[in-house]
PDB file of C-alpha atoms and ligand atoms in Angstrom:
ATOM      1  CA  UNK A 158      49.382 155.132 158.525  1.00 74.00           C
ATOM      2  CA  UNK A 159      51.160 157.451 155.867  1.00 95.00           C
ATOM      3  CA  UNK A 160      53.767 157.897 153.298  1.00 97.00           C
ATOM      4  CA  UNK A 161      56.376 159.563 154.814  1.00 98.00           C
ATOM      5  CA  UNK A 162      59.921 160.266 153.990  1.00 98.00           C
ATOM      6  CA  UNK A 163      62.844 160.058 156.729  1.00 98.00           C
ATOM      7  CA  UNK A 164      66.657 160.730 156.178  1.00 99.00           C
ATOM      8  CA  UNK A 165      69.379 157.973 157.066  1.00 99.00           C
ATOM      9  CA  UNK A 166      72.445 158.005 157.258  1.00 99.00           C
ATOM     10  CA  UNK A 167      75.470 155.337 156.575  1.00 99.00           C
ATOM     11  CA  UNK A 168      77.754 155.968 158.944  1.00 98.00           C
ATOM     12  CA  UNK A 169      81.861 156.117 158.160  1.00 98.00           C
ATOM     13  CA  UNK A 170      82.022 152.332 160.284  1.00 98.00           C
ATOM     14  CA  UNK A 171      79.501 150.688 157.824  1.00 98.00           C
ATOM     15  CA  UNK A 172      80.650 152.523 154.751  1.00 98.00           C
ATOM     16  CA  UNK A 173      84.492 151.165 155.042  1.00 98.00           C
ATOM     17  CA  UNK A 174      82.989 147.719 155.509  1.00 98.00           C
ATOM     18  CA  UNK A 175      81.859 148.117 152.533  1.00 98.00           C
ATOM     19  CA  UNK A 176      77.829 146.905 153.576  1.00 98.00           C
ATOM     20  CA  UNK A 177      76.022 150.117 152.416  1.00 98.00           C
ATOM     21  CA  UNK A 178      74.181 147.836 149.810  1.00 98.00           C
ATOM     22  CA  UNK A 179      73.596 145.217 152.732  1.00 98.00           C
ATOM     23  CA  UNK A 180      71.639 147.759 154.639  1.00 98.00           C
ATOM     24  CA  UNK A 181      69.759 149.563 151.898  1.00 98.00           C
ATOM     25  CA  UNK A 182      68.609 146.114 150.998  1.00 98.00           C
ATOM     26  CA  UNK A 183      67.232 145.749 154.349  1.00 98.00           C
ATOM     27  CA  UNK A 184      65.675 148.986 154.040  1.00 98.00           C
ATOM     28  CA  UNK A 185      63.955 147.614 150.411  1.00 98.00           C
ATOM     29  CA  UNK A 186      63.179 144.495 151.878  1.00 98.00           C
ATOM     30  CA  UNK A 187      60.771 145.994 153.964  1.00 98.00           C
ATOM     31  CA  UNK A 188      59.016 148.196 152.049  1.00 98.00           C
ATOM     32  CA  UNK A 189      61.191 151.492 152.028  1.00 98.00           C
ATOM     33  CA  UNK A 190      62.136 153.168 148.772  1.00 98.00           C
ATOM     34  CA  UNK A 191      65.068 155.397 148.334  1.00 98.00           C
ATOM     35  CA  UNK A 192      64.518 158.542 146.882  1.00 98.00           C
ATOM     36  CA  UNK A 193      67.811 160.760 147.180  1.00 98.00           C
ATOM     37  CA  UNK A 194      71.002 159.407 148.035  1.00 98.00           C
ATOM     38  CA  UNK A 195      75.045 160.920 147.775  1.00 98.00           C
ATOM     39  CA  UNK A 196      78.258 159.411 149.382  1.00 98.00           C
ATOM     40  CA  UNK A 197      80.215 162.611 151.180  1.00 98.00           C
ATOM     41  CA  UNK A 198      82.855 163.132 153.276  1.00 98.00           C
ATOM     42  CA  UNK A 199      81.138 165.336 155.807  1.00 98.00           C
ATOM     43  CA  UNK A 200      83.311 168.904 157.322  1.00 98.00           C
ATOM     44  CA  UNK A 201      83.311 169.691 160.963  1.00 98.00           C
ATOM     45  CA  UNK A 202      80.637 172.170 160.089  1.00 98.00           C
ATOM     46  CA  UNK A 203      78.188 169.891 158.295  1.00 98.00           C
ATOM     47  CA  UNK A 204      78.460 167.903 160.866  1.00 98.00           C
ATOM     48  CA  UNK A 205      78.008 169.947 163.470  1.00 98.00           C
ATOM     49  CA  UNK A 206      75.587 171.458 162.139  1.00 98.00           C
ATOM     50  CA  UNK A 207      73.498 168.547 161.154  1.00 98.00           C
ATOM     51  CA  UNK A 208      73.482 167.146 164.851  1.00 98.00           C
ATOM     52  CA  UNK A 209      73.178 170.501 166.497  1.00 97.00           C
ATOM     53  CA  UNK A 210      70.671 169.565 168.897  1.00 97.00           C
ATOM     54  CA  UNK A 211      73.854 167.287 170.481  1.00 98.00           C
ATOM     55  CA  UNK A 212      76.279 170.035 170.645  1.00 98.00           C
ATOM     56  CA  UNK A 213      77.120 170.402 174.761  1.00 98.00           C
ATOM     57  CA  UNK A 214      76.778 166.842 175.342  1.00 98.00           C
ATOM     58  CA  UNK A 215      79.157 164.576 176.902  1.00 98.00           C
ATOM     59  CA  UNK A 216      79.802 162.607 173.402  1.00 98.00           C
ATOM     60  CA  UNK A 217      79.228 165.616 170.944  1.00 98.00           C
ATOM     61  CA  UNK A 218      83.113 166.005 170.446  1.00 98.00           C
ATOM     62  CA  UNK A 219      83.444 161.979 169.828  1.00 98.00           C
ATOM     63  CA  UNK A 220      80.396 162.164 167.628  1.00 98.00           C
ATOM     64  CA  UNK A 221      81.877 165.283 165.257  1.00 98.00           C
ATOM     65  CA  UNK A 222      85.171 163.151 165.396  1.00 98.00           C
ATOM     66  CA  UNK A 223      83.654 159.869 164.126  1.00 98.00           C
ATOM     67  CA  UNK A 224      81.326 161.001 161.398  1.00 98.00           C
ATOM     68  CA  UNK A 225      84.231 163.148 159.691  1.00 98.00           C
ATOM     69  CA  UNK A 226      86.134 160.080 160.075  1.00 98.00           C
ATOM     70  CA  UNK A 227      85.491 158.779 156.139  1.00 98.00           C
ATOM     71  CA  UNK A 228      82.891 159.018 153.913  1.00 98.00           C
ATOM     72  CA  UNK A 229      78.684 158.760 155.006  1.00 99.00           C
ATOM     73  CA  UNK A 230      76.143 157.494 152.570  1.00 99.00           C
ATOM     74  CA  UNK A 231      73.096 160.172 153.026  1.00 99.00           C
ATOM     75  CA  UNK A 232      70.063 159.037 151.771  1.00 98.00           C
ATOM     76  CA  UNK A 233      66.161 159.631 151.833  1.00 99.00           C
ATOM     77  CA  UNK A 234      63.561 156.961 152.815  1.00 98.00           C
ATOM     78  CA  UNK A 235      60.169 156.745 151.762  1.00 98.00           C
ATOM     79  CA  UNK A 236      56.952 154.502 152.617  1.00 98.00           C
ATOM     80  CA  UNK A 237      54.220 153.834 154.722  1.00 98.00           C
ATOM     81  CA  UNK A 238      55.222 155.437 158.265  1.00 98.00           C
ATOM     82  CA  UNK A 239      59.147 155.587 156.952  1.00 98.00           C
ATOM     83  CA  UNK A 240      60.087 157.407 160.298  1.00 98.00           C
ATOM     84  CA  UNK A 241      58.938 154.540 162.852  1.00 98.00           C
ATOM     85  CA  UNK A 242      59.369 151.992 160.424  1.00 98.00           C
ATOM     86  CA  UNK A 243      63.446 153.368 160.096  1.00 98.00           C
ATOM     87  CA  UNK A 244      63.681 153.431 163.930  1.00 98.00           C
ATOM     88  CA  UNK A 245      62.332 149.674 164.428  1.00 98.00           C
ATOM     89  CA  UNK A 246      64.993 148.495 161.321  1.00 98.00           C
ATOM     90  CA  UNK A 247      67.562 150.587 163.196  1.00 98.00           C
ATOM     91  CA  UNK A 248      67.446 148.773 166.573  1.00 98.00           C
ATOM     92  CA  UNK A 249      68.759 150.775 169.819  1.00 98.00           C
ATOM     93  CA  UNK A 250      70.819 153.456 169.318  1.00 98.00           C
ATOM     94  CA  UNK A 251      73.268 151.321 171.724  1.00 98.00           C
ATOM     95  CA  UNK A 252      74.101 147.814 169.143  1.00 98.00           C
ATOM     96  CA  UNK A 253      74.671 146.091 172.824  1.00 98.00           C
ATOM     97  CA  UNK A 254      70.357 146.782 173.559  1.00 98.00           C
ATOM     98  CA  UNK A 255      69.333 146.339 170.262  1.00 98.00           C
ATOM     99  CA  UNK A 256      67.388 143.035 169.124  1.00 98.00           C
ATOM    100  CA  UNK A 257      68.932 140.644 167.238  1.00 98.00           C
ATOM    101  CA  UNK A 258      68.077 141.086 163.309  1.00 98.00           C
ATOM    102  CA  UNK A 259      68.190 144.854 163.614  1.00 98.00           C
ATOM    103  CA  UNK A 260      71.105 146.600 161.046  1.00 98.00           C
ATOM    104  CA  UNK A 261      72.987 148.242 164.598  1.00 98.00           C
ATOM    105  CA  UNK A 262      72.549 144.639 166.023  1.00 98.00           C
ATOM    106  CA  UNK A 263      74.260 142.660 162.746  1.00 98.00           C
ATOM    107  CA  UNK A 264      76.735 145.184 161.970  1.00 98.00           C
ATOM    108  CA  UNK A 265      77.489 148.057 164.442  1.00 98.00           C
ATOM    109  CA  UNK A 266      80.437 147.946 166.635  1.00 93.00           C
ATOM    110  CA  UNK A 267      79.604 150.551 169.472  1.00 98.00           C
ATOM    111  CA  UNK A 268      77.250 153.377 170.730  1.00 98.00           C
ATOM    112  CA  UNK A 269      79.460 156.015 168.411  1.00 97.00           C
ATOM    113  CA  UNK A 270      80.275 153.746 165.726  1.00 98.00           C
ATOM    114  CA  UNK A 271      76.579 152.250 165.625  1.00 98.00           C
ATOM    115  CA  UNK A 272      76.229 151.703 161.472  1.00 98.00           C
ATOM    116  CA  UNK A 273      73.581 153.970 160.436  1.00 99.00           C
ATOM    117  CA  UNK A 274      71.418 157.435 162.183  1.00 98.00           C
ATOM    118  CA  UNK A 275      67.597 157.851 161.343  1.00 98.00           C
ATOM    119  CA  UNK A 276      65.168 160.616 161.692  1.00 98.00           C
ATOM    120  CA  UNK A 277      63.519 160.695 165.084  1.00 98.00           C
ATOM    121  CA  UNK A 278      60.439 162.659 164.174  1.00 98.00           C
ATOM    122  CA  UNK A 279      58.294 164.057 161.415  1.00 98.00           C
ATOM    123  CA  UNK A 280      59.856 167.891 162.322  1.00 98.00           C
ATOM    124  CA  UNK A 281      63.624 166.421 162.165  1.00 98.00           C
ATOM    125  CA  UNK A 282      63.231 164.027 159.378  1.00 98.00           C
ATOM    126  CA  UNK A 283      61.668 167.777 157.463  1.00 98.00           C
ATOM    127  CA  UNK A 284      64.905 169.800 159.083  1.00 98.00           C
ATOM    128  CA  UNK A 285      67.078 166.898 158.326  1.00 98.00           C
ATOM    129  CA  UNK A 286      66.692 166.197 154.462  1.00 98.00           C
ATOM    130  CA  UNK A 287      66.874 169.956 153.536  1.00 98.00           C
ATOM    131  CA  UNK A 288      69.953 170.428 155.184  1.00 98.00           C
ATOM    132  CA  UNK A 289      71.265 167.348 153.252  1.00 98.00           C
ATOM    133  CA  UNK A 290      69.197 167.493 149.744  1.00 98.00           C
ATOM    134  CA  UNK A 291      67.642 170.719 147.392  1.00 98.00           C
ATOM    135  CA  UNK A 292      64.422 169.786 146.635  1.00 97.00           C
ATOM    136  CA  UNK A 293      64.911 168.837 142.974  1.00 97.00           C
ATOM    137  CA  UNK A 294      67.641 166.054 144.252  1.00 98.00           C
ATOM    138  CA  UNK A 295      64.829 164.043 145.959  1.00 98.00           C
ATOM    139  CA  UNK A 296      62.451 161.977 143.335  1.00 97.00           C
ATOM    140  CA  UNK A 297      58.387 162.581 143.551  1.00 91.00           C
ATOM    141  CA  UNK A 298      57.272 159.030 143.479  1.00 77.00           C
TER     142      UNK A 298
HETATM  143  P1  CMP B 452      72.559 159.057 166.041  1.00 64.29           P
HETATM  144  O1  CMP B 452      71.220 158.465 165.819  1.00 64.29           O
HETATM  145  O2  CMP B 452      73.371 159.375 164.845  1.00 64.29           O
HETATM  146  O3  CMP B 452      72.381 160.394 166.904  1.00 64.29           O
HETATM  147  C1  CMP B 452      73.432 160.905 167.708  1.00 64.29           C
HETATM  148  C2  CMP B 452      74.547 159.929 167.901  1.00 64.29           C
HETATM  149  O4  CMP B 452      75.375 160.152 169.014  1.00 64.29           O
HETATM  150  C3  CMP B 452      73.958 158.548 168.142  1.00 64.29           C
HETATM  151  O5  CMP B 452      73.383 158.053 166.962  1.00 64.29           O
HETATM  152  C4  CMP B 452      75.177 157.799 168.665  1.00 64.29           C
HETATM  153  O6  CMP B 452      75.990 157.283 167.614  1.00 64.29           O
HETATM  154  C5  CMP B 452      75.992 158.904 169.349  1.00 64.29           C
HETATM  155  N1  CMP B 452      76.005 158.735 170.821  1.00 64.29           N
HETATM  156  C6  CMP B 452      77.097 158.480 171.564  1.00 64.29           C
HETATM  157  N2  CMP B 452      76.778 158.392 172.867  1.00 64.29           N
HETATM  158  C7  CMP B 452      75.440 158.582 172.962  1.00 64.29           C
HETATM  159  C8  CMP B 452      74.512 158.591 174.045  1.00 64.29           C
HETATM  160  N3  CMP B 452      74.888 158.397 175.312  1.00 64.29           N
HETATM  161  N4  CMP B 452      73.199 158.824 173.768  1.00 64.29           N
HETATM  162  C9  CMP B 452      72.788 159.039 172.488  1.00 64.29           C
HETATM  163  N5  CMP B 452      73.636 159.048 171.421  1.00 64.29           N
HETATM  164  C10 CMP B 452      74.943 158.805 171.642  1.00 64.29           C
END
């Protein structure tokens, strides 16, 4: 086990529901500290590319489309094994497959519009919160 940060994202569907403080709680609840954090309203070029490794896929357009749609809240995680423990608090990326309790199981409404997006590994959660935050923006705990 290790401290580790990880970037997640609020996607537009949870934002206009107004339950980002619902799902950071969740996040605090179980022992993950936020360190950086900004509301934005993301272009068609941070979006595309922040999810880069997508681009070609059969729901990249849909996927540029919805997380332009409004504003994201962008935020950095940190705790003991932040990636994994992200991941599990996520559920499946698909809110139909994930287990009950899990923030895309509560509040997501589909595989596109699926609440929040977490780092999948140590490399991407590294890539990911530089392309969102400068250095100075995240807090040394
Ligand atoms: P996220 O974790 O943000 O990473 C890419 C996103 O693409 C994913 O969550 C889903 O919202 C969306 N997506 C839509 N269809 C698929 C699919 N078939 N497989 C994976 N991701 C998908």
């Amino acid at each position: 086990m290790s401290i580790e940060k990880t970037l997640s994202i609020i996607k537009p569907d949870a934002v206009s529901k107004n339950i980002i403080g619902k799902i950071i709680t969740r996040f605090e609840d179980n022992g993950l500290y936020l360190v950086a954090g900004k509301l934005l309203h993301l272009s068609d070029d941070d979006a595309g590319g922040f999810y880069q490794e997508h681009k070609g896929k059969p729901f990249y357009e849909d996927l540029i489309k919805f997380m332009t749609s409004g504003p994201v809240f962008i935020q950095v995680l940190e705790g003991e094994d932040a990636i994994t423990k992200n991941r599990e608090l996520m559920g499946d990326t698909d809110p139909t497959r994930a287990i009950k309790g899990t923030i895309r199981a509560d509040f997501a409404n589909s595989i596109d519009a699926n609440a929040v997006h977490g780092s999948d590994s140590q490399t991407s959660a590294i890539r990911e919160i530089e392309y969102f935050f400068k250095a100075e923006e995240v807090l040394n705990k």
